[in-house]
Amino acid sequence: MKKVIWLLALVVSVSACSNDDENPIGGDPINNYYPLKTDNTWKYSVVNEQTTTQDVLWVTGETTIAGKNYFTMEAENIPTGFYTTSINGQSLRNENNTVYMTGALDFNLGDMFAVNLTLNDFILVKSGAASSELLSTVSGTMSETFENIPLTATYTLSTINQNSLPSYTSEGVVYEDVMVVKFALNMKVVATVNLGGFPINVPVLNSQDVVVSTQYYAKNIGLVHAATTISYNLQDLSSLPIEIPIPQSQMNLSNEYLLDFDQNS
């Protein structure tokens, strides 16, 4: 694994206004937890309960969205990890040592729901954030039809800075200066079913965290480990004269470990 050493000094302006040279979109090297530069690549081992695969993310170039400069992220192949899936196809920018993500977040919640969210400058990690500080949150509703049953989900996606660590060991590698972020999706789901010829809304999933991903970002490297749980537990509908063909509960645990970070010099 390549050790990344930054030797660039930051020139700080006393002016309240900053220009692009003072706050490059890749982040200042003093407090940068997601170094963004074209051709930077991260290789991960993705360990699920039954399989182990490898994903590669890289910065493919730059783009402009609503007048702001971003770096575009792509996976080498179809990603298998939750984190690599969530970053694939996104546009990231690093301003004032805060990493923002813009794009579409798509993944499957087990066999029940296909999650599709549009994010605009959603914060992934923030240098200097306080313990338990809410970084970003977005709420809304999604609709889907599962085997002819309309489902409506109310969701809240959030990132919370849990704490900062002077060092963190992952797969035998010791990383210094690590930010720990909780990435969580809370959902509740209502099904519309036909009872006696009338549409009835039936709660099938009480409000609960269906995705919890604890993400570890090392200074001048980026994400070095993500531990993700995707799970849900449905309501007991056995007393109702209806049948919803959705598994009562599901749980999937996965870990993504950094194998190599290759920084374009």
PDB file of C-alpha atoms in Angstrom:
ATOM      1  CA  MET A   1       0.000   0.000   0.000  1.00  0.00           C
ATOM      2  CA  LYS A   2       1.327   3.388  -0.880  1.00  0.00           C
ATOM      3  CA  LYS A   3       1.873   5.790   1.983  1.00  0.00           C
ATOM      4  CA  VAL A   4       0.613   9.209   1.088  1.00  0.00           C
ATOM      5  CA  ILE A   5       2.804  12.094   2.257  1.00  0.00           C
ATOM      6  CA  TRP A   6       1.702  15.656   1.657  1.00  0.00           C
ATOM      7  CA  LEU A   7       4.357  18.401   1.767  1.00  0.00           C
ATOM      8  CA  LEU A   8       2.193  21.293   0.617  1.00  0.00           C
ATOM      9  CA  ALA A   9       1.718  24.207   3.012  1.00  0.00           C
ATOM     10  CA  LEU A  10      -1.651  25.968   3.093  1.00  0.00           C
ATOM     11  CA  VAL A  11      -1.633  29.728   2.705  1.00  0.00           C
ATOM     12  CA  VAL A  12      -4.482  31.103   4.820  1.00  0.00           C
ATOM     13  CA  SER A  13      -6.086  34.381   3.876  1.00  0.00           C
ATOM     14  CA  VAL A  14      -7.315  36.714   6.589  1.00  0.00           C
ATOM     15  CA  SER A  15     -10.107  37.794   4.278  1.00  0.00           C
ATOM     16  CA  ALA A  16     -13.565  36.319   4.874  1.00  0.00           C
ATOM     17  CA  CYS A  17     -13.855  35.691   1.154  1.00  0.00           C
ATOM     18  CA  SER A  18     -12.011  32.759  -0.423  1.00  0.00           C
ATOM     19  CA  ASN A  19     -11.098  32.001  -4.005  1.00  0.00           C
ATOM     20  CA  ASP A  20     -10.619  28.626  -5.697  1.00  0.00           C
ATOM     21  CA  ASP A  21      -6.852  28.655  -5.150  1.00  0.00           C
ATOM     22  CA  GLU A  22      -7.342  29.036  -1.378  1.00  0.00           C
ATOM     23  CA  ASN A  23      -9.998  26.285  -1.239  1.00  0.00           C
ATOM     24  CA  PRO A  24      -9.311  23.803  -4.047  1.00  0.00           C
ATOM     25  CA  ILE A  25     -12.145  21.405  -4.791  1.00  0.00           C
ATOM     26  CA  GLY A  26      -9.871  18.472  -3.976  1.00  0.00           C
ATOM     27  CA  GLY A  27      -9.440  19.690  -0.403  1.00  0.00           C
ATOM     28  CA  ASP A  28      -6.594  21.272   1.516  1.00  0.00           C
ATOM     29  CA  PRO A  29      -3.890  18.697   2.346  1.00  0.00           C
ATOM     30  CA  ILE A  30      -3.709  19.675   6.026  1.00  0.00           C
ATOM     31  CA  ASN A  31      -7.201  18.427   6.936  1.00  0.00           C
ATOM     32  CA  ASN A  32      -8.208  16.337   3.936  1.00  0.00           C
ATOM     33  CA  TYR A  33     -10.100  13.109   4.653  1.00  0.00           C
ATOM     34  CA  TYR A  34     -11.003  12.442   1.012  1.00  0.00           C
ATOM     35  CA  PRO A  35      -8.211  13.473  -1.394  1.00  0.00           C
ATOM     36  CA  LEU A  36      -9.822  14.128  -4.751  1.00  0.00           C
ATOM     37  CA  LYS A  37      -7.689  14.253  -7.870  1.00  0.00           C
ATOM     38  CA  THR A  38      -8.211  12.750 -11.319  1.00  0.00           C
ATOM     39  CA  ASP A  39      -6.921   9.148 -11.504  1.00  0.00           C
ATOM     40  CA  ASN A  40      -6.783   8.629  -7.746  1.00  0.00           C
ATOM     41  CA  THR A  41      -7.916   5.045  -7.080  1.00  0.00           C
ATOM     42  CA  TRP A  42      -9.037   3.032  -4.054  1.00  0.00           C
ATOM     43  CA  LYS A  43      -9.169  -0.779  -4.029  1.00  0.00           C
ATOM     44  CA  TYR A  44     -11.383  -2.513  -1.467  1.00  0.00           C
ATOM     45  CA  SER A  45     -11.950  -6.044  -0.243  1.00  0.00           C
ATOM     46  CA  VAL A  46     -15.699  -6.552   0.169  1.00  0.00           C
ATOM     47  CA  VAL A  47     -16.487  -9.241   2.738  1.00  0.00           C
ATOM     48  CA  ASN A  48     -20.108 -10.370   2.923  1.00  0.00           C
ATOM     49  CA  GLU A  49     -21.503 -13.278   4.903  1.00  0.00           C
ATOM     50  CA  GLN A  50     -20.919 -15.733   2.070  1.00  0.00           C
ATOM     51  CA  THR A  51     -18.593 -14.078  -0.446  1.00  0.00           C
ATOM     52  CA  THR A  52     -15.439 -11.984  -0.679  1.00  0.00           C
ATOM     53  CA  THR A  53     -14.919  -9.773  -3.720  1.00  0.00           C
ATOM     54  CA  GLN A  54     -12.896  -6.719  -4.712  1.00  0.00           C
ATOM     55  CA  ASP A  55     -14.132  -3.301  -5.809  1.00  0.00           C
ATOM     56  CA  VAL A  56     -12.098  -0.451  -7.291  1.00  0.00           C
ATOM     57  CA  LEU A  57     -13.190   3.189  -7.213  1.00  0.00           C
ATOM     58  CA  TRP A  58     -11.416   5.918  -9.090  1.00  0.00           C
ATOM     59  CA  VAL A  59     -11.708   9.600  -9.895  1.00  0.00           C
ATOM     60  CA  THR A  60     -12.437   9.771 -13.614  1.00  0.00           C
ATOM     61  CA  GLY A  61     -12.365  13.528 -14.099  1.00  0.00           C
ATOM     62  CA  GLU A  62     -14.038  16.811 -13.263  1.00  0.00           C
ATOM     63  CA  THR A  63     -17.459  18.253 -13.959  1.00  0.00           C
ATOM     64  CA  THR A  64     -19.462  21.394 -13.194  1.00  0.00           C
ATOM     65  CA  ILE A  65     -22.899  21.231 -11.558  1.00  0.00           C
ATOM     66  CA  ALA A  66     -24.861  24.414 -10.804  1.00  0.00           C
ATOM     67  CA  GLY A  67     -21.686  26.447 -11.102  1.00  0.00           C
ATOM     68  CA  LYS A  68     -19.697  24.271  -8.686  1.00  0.00           C
ATOM     69  CA  ASN A  69     -16.719  22.083  -9.580  1.00  0.00           C
ATOM     70  CA  TYR A  70     -16.866  18.371  -8.718  1.00  0.00           C
ATOM     71  CA  PHE A  71     -14.840  15.226  -9.255  1.00  0.00           C
ATOM     72  CA  THR A  72     -16.640  12.291 -10.861  1.00  0.00           C
ATOM     73  CA  MET A  73     -16.411   8.845  -9.241  1.00  0.00           C
ATOM     74  CA  GLU A  74     -16.752   5.495 -11.000  1.00  0.00           C
ATOM     75  CA  ALA A  75     -16.299   1.830 -10.134  1.00  0.00           C
ATOM     76  CA  GLU A  76     -14.123  -0.347 -12.347  1.00  0.00           C
ATOM     77  CA  ASN A  77     -16.877  -2.980 -12.577  1.00  0.00           C
ATOM     78  CA  ILE A  78     -20.321  -3.391 -11.052  1.00  0.00           C
ATOM     79  CA  PRO A  79     -19.580  -2.804  -7.355  1.00  0.00           C
ATOM     80  CA  THR A  80     -20.562  -5.334  -4.706  1.00  0.00           C
ATOM     81  CA  GLY A  81     -20.067  -3.319  -1.502  1.00  0.00           C
ATOM     82  CA  PHE A  82     -22.576  -0.878  -0.037  1.00  0.00           C
ATOM     83  CA  TYR A  83     -20.077   1.963   0.214  1.00  0.00           C
ATOM     84  CA  THR A  84     -18.614   1.418  -3.253  1.00  0.00           C
ATOM     85  CA  THR A  85     -22.142   1.140  -4.685  1.00  0.00           C
ATOM     86  CA  SER A  86     -23.182   4.378  -3.007  1.00  0.00           C
ATOM     87  CA  ILE A  87     -20.147   6.266  -4.355  1.00  0.00           C
ATOM     88  CA  ASN A  88     -20.230   4.801  -7.883  1.00  0.00           C
ATOM     89  CA  GLY A  89     -21.488   7.410 -10.355  1.00  0.00           C
ATOM     90  CA  GLN A  90     -21.495  10.247  -7.825  1.00  0.00           C
ATOM     91  CA  SER A  91     -19.925  13.664  -8.080  1.00  0.00           C
ATOM     92  CA  LEU A  92     -17.834  14.780  -5.093  1.00  0.00           C
ATOM     93  CA  ARG A  93     -16.315  18.072  -4.076  1.00  0.00           C
ATOM     94  CA  ASN A  94     -14.208  19.077  -1.105  1.00  0.00           C
ATOM     95  CA  GLU A  95     -14.778  22.616   0.109  1.00  0.00           C
ATOM     96  CA  ASN A  96     -13.449  23.926   3.428  1.00  0.00           C
ATOM     97  CA  ASN A  97     -12.482  20.329   4.226  1.00  0.00           C
ATOM     98  CA  THR A  98     -16.077  19.162   3.963  1.00  0.00           C
ATOM     99  CA  VAL A  99     -16.804  16.487   1.351  1.00  0.00           C
ATOM    100  CA  TYR A 100     -20.103  16.912  -0.521  1.00  0.00           C
ATOM    101  CA  MET A 101     -21.807  14.290  -2.694  1.00  0.00           C
ATOM    102  CA  THR A 102     -24.259  15.016  -5.512  1.00  0.00           C
ATOM    103  CA  GLY A 103     -26.030  12.367  -7.572  1.00  0.00           C
ATOM    104  CA  ALA A 104     -28.433   9.418  -7.380  1.00  0.00           C
ATOM    105  CA  LEU A 105     -28.151   6.837  -4.589  1.00  0.00           C
ATOM    106  CA  ASP A 106     -29.487   3.454  -5.760  1.00  0.00           C
ATOM    107  CA  PHE A 107     -29.461   0.113  -3.938  1.00  0.00           C
ATOM    108  CA  ASN A 108     -31.831  -2.709  -2.990  1.00  0.00           C
ATOM    109  CA  LEU A 109     -33.203  -3.102   0.516  1.00  0.00           C
ATOM    110  CA  GLY A 110     -33.195  -6.886   0.521  1.00  0.00           C
ATOM    111  CA  ASP A 111     -36.161  -8.271  -1.414  1.00  0.00           C
ATOM    112  CA  MET A 112     -38.526  -5.554  -0.275  1.00  0.00           C
ATOM    113  CA  PHE A 113     -37.657  -2.167  -1.741  1.00  0.00           C
ATOM    114  CA  ALA A 114     -35.447  -0.574  -4.375  1.00  0.00           C
ATOM    115  CA  VAL A 115     -34.058   2.621  -2.853  1.00  0.00           C
ATOM    116  CA  ASN A 116     -33.547   5.506  -5.260  1.00  0.00           C
ATOM    117  CA  LEU A 117     -32.651   8.881  -3.759  1.00  0.00           C
ATOM    118  CA  THR A 118     -31.458  12.107  -5.341  1.00  0.00           C
ATOM    119  CA  LEU A 119     -28.806  13.884  -3.295  1.00  0.00           C
ATOM    120  CA  ASN A 120     -27.541  17.431  -3.625  1.00  0.00           C
ATOM    121  CA  ASP A 121     -24.385  18.372  -1.730  1.00  0.00           C
ATOM    122  CA  PHE A 122     -24.983  15.681   0.878  1.00  0.00           C
ATOM    123  CA  ILE A 123     -22.087  15.712   3.360  1.00  0.00           C
ATOM    124  CA  LEU A 124     -20.035  12.524   3.677  1.00  0.00           C
ATOM    125  CA  VAL A 125     -17.318  13.664   6.083  1.00  0.00           C
ATOM    126  CA  LYS A 126     -16.307  16.951   7.669  1.00  0.00           C
ATOM    127  CA  SER A 127     -12.934  17.761   9.169  1.00  0.00           C
ATOM    128  CA  GLY A 128     -13.186  19.075  12.711  1.00  0.00           C
ATOM    129  CA  ALA A 129     -16.815  18.030  13.207  1.00  0.00           C
ATOM    130  CA  ALA A 130     -17.897  17.624  16.828  1.00  0.00           C
ATOM    131  CA  SER A 131     -18.812  14.266  18.296  1.00  0.00           C
ATOM    132  CA  SER A 132     -22.460  13.392  17.430  1.00  0.00           C
ATOM    133  CA  GLU A 133     -22.699  16.368  15.057  1.00  0.00           C
ATOM    134  CA  LEU A 134     -25.366  15.968  12.370  1.00  0.00           C
ATOM    135  CA  LEU A 135     -23.600  16.505   9.055  1.00  0.00           C
ATOM    136  CA  SER A 136     -26.454  16.113   6.567  1.00  0.00           C
ATOM    137  CA  THR A 137     -30.039  14.939   6.442  1.00  0.00           C
ATOM    138  CA  VAL A 138     -32.618  14.549   3.704  1.00  0.00           C
ATOM    139  CA  SER A 139     -36.190  13.252   3.985  1.00  0.00           C
ATOM    140  CA  GLY A 140     -38.933  12.325   1.546  1.00  0.00           C
ATOM    141  CA  THR A 141     -41.156   9.575   0.199  1.00  0.00           C
ATOM    142  CA  MET A 142     -40.708   6.818  -2.371  1.00  0.00           C
ATOM    143  CA  SER A 143     -43.259   4.572  -4.074  1.00  0.00           C
ATOM    144  CA  GLU A 144     -42.921   1.109  -5.530  1.00  0.00           C
ATOM    145  CA  THR A 145     -45.172  -1.778  -6.526  1.00  0.00           C
ATOM    146  CA  PHE A 146     -44.129  -5.160  -5.139  1.00  0.00           C
ATOM    147  CA  GLU A 147     -46.013  -8.092  -6.696  1.00  0.00           C
ATOM    148  CA  ASN A 148     -48.999  -5.861  -7.482  1.00  0.00           C
ATOM    149  CA  ILE A 149     -49.037  -4.309  -4.004  1.00  0.00           C
ATOM    150  CA  PRO A 150     -48.362  -0.550  -3.907  1.00  0.00           C
ATOM    151  CA  LEU A 151     -45.796   0.386  -1.257  1.00  0.00           C
ATOM    152  CA  THR A 152     -45.090   3.899   0.011  1.00  0.00           C
ATOM    153  CA  ALA A 153     -41.951   4.535   2.039  1.00  0.00           C
ATOM    154  CA  THR A 154     -41.154   7.571   4.156  1.00  0.00           C
ATOM    155  CA  TYR A 155     -37.425   7.945   4.690  1.00  0.00           C
ATOM    156  CA  THR A 156     -34.719  10.010   6.338  1.00  0.00           C
ATOM    157  CA  LEU A 157     -31.114   9.666   5.225  1.00  0.00           C
ATOM    158  CA  SER A 158     -28.478  11.155   7.491  1.00  0.00           C
ATOM    159  CA  THR A 159     -24.782  11.305   8.215  1.00  0.00           C
ATOM    160  CA  ILE A 160     -23.593  11.858  11.779  1.00  0.00           C
ATOM    161  CA  ASN A 161     -20.019  12.391  12.862  1.00  0.00           C
ATOM    162  CA  GLN A 162     -19.536   9.878  15.657  1.00  0.00           C
ATOM    163  CA  ASN A 163     -16.049  10.801  16.797  1.00  0.00           C
ATOM    164  CA  SER A 164     -12.440  11.217  15.759  1.00  0.00           C
ATOM    165  CA  LEU A 165      -9.683   8.727  16.536  1.00  0.00           C
ATOM    166  CA  PRO A 166      -5.948   9.394  16.852  1.00  0.00           C
ATOM    167  CA  SER A 167      -5.399   5.994  15.235  1.00  0.00           C
ATOM    168  CA  TYR A 168      -7.437   3.083  13.914  1.00  0.00           C
ATOM    169  CA  THR A 169      -6.355  -0.417  12.927  1.00  0.00           C
ATOM    170  CA  SER A 170      -8.063  -2.173  10.030  1.00  0.00           C
ATOM    171  CA  GLU A 171      -6.895  -5.519   8.671  1.00  0.00           C
ATOM    172  CA  GLY A 172      -3.542  -5.099  10.403  1.00  0.00           C
ATOM    173  CA  VAL A 173      -2.900  -1.623   9.009  1.00  0.00           C
ATOM    174  CA  VAL A 174      -2.683   1.299  11.429  1.00  0.00           C
ATOM    175  CA  TYR A 175      -4.169   4.558  10.154  1.00  0.00           C
ATOM    176  CA  GLU A 176      -3.615   7.858  11.929  1.00  0.00           C
ATOM    177  CA  ASP A 177      -6.138  10.669  12.397  1.00  0.00           C
ATOM    178  CA  VAL A 178      -9.441   8.994  11.512  1.00  0.00           C
ATOM    179  CA  MET A 179     -12.965  10.443  11.363  1.00  0.00           C
ATOM    180  CA  VAL A 180     -15.820   8.011  12.142  1.00  0.00           C
ATOM    181  CA  VAL A 181     -19.137   8.737  10.420  1.00  0.00           C
ATOM    182  CA  LYS A 182     -22.486   6.994  10.781  1.00  0.00           C
ATOM    183  CA  PHE A 183     -24.387   6.808   7.474  1.00  0.00           C
ATOM    184  CA  ALA A 184     -27.991   5.788   8.230  1.00  0.00           C
ATOM    185  CA  LEU A 185     -31.264   5.337   6.368  1.00  0.00           C
ATOM    186  CA  ASN A 186     -34.450   5.274   8.447  1.00  0.00           C
ATOM    187  CA  MET A 187     -37.653   4.122   6.776  1.00  0.00           C
ATOM    188  CA  LYS A 188     -41.266   3.246   7.412  1.00  0.00           C
ATOM    189  CA  VAL A 189     -43.413   1.539   4.787  1.00  0.00           C
ATOM    190  CA  VAL A 190     -47.158   1.421   4.207  1.00  0.00           C
ATOM    191  CA  ALA A 191     -48.867  -1.029   1.819  1.00  0.00           C
ATOM    192  CA  THR A 192     -52.126  -0.251   0.062  1.00  0.00           C
ATOM    193  CA  VAL A 193     -54.238  -3.419  -0.065  1.00  0.00           C
ATOM    194  CA  ASN A 194     -57.779  -4.194  -1.190  1.00  0.00           C
ATOM    195  CA  LEU A 195     -60.168  -5.266   1.557  1.00  0.00           C
ATOM    196  CA  GLY A 196     -63.783  -5.767   0.555  1.00  0.00           C
ATOM    197  CA  GLY A 197     -63.295  -3.678  -2.536  1.00  0.00           C
ATOM    198  CA  PHE A 198     -61.812  -0.732  -0.645  1.00  0.00           C
ATOM    199  CA  PRO A 199     -58.148   0.370  -0.622  1.00  0.00           C
ATOM    200  CA  ILE A 200     -56.739   0.210   2.895  1.00  0.00           C
ATOM    201  CA  ASN A 201     -53.345   1.503   4.015  1.00  0.00           C
ATOM    202  CA  VAL A 202     -51.606  -1.109   6.175  1.00  0.00           C
ATOM    203  CA  PRO A 203     -48.357  -0.288   8.023  1.00  0.00           C
ATOM    204  CA  VAL A 204     -45.932  -3.065   7.182  1.00  0.00           C
ATOM    205  CA  LEU A 205     -42.680  -1.541   8.437  1.00  0.00           C
ATOM    206  CA  ASN A 206     -42.499   0.656  11.494  1.00  0.00           C
ATOM    207  CA  SER A 207     -39.941   3.449  11.492  1.00  0.00           C
ATOM    208  CA  GLN A 208     -36.502   1.858  11.866  1.00  0.00           C
ATOM    209  CA  ASP A 209     -32.935   2.164  10.668  1.00  0.00           C
ATOM    210  CA  VAL A 210     -32.755  -0.172   7.689  1.00  0.00           C
ATOM    211  CA  VAL A 211     -29.185   0.804   6.768  1.00  0.00           C
ATOM    212  CA  VAL A 212     -26.432   1.637   9.227  1.00  0.00           C
ATOM    213  CA  SER A 213     -22.957   2.035   7.774  1.00  0.00           C
ATOM    214  CA  THR A 214     -20.108   2.986  10.090  1.00  0.00           C
ATOM    215  CA  GLN A 215     -17.456   4.575   7.915  1.00  0.00           C
ATOM    216  CA  TYR A 216     -13.844   5.293   8.842  1.00  0.00           C
ATOM    217  CA  TYR A 217     -12.050   8.060   6.924  1.00  0.00           C
ATOM    218  CA  ALA A 218      -8.282   8.402   7.354  1.00  0.00           C
ATOM    219  CA  LYS A 219      -6.538  11.711   6.804  1.00  0.00           C
ATOM    220  CA  ASN A 220      -5.021  12.080   3.316  1.00  0.00           C
ATOM    221  CA  ILE A 221      -6.347   8.661   2.263  1.00  0.00           C
ATOM    222  CA  GLY A 222     -10.160   8.525   2.328  1.00  0.00           C
ATOM    223  CA  LEU A 223     -12.363   5.668   3.445  1.00  0.00           C
ATOM    224  CA  VAL A 224     -10.364   2.784   4.913  1.00  0.00           C
ATOM    225  CA  HIS A 225     -13.194   0.671   6.370  1.00  0.00           C
ATOM    226  CA  ALA A 226     -16.979   0.558   6.156  1.00  0.00           C
ATOM    227  CA  ALA A 227     -19.026  -1.808   8.347  1.00  0.00           C
ATOM    228  CA  THR A 228     -22.597  -1.943   7.045  1.00  0.00           C
ATOM    229  CA  THR A 229     -25.782  -3.593   8.286  1.00  0.00           C
ATOM    230  CA  ILE A 230     -28.817  -3.697   5.997  1.00  0.00           C
ATOM    231  CA  SER A 231     -31.842  -5.110   7.799  1.00  0.00           C
ATOM    232  CA  TYR A 232     -35.552  -4.803   8.465  1.00  0.00           C
ATOM    233  CA  ASN A 233     -38.280  -6.406  10.558  1.00  0.00           C
ATOM    234  CA  LEU A 234     -41.852  -6.223   9.266  1.00  0.00           C
ATOM    235  CA  GLN A 235     -45.016  -5.869  11.304  1.00  0.00           C
ATOM    236  CA  ASP A 236     -46.869  -9.034  12.301  1.00  0.00           C
ATOM    237  CA  LEU A 237     -49.816  -9.097   9.892  1.00  0.00           C
ATOM    238  CA  SER A 238     -50.955 -12.629  10.682  1.00  0.00           C
ATOM    239  CA  SER A 239     -54.167 -11.384  12.303  1.00  0.00           C
ATOM    240  CA  LEU A 240     -55.250  -9.567   9.138  1.00  0.00           C
ATOM    241  CA  PRO A 241     -57.032 -11.255   6.226  1.00  0.00           C
ATOM    242  CA  ILE A 242     -54.267 -10.249   3.814  1.00  0.00           C
ATOM    243  CA  GLU A 243     -51.000 -11.710   2.613  1.00  0.00           C
ATOM    244  CA  ILE A 244     -48.050  -9.572   1.636  1.00  0.00           C
ATOM    245  CA  PRO A 245     -45.397 -11.711  -0.096  1.00  0.00           C
ATOM    246  CA  ILE A 246     -42.427 -10.008   1.527  1.00  0.00           C
ATOM    247  CA  PRO A 247     -39.947 -11.823   3.804  1.00  0.00           C
ATOM    248  CA  GLN A 248     -40.755 -11.051   7.445  1.00  0.00           C
ATOM    249  CA  SER A 249     -37.187 -10.002   8.147  1.00  0.00           C
ATOM    250  CA  GLN A 250     -33.803  -9.812   6.483  1.00  0.00           C
ATOM    251  CA  MET A 251     -30.293  -8.917   7.580  1.00  0.00           C
ATOM    252  CA  ASN A 252     -27.064  -8.561   5.650  1.00  0.00           C
ATOM    253  CA  LEU A 253     -23.732  -7.698   7.214  1.00  0.00           C
ATOM    254  CA  SER A 254     -20.764  -6.577   5.144  1.00  0.00           C
ATOM    255  CA  ASN A 255     -17.346  -5.004   5.550  1.00  0.00           C
ATOM    256  CA  GLU A 256     -15.280  -3.085   3.042  1.00  0.00           C
ATOM    257  CA  TYR A 257     -11.553  -2.862   3.768  1.00  0.00           C
ATOM    258  CA  LEU A 258      -9.081  -0.681   1.922  1.00  0.00           C
ATOM    259  CA  LEU A 259      -6.440  -2.772   0.157  1.00  0.00           C
ATOM    260  CA  ASP A 260      -4.636  -0.008  -1.705  1.00  0.00           C
ATOM    261  CA  PHE A 261      -4.809   3.733  -2.314  1.00  0.00           C
ATOM    262  CA  ASP A 262      -3.004   4.948  -5.405  1.00  0.00           C
ATOM    263  CA  GLN A 263      -2.700   8.706  -5.576  1.00  0.00           C
ATOM    264  CA  ASN A 264      -1.983  10.416  -8.851  1.00  0.00           C
ATOM    265  CA  SER A 265       1.158  12.491  -8.375  1.00  0.00           C
TER     266      SER A 265
END
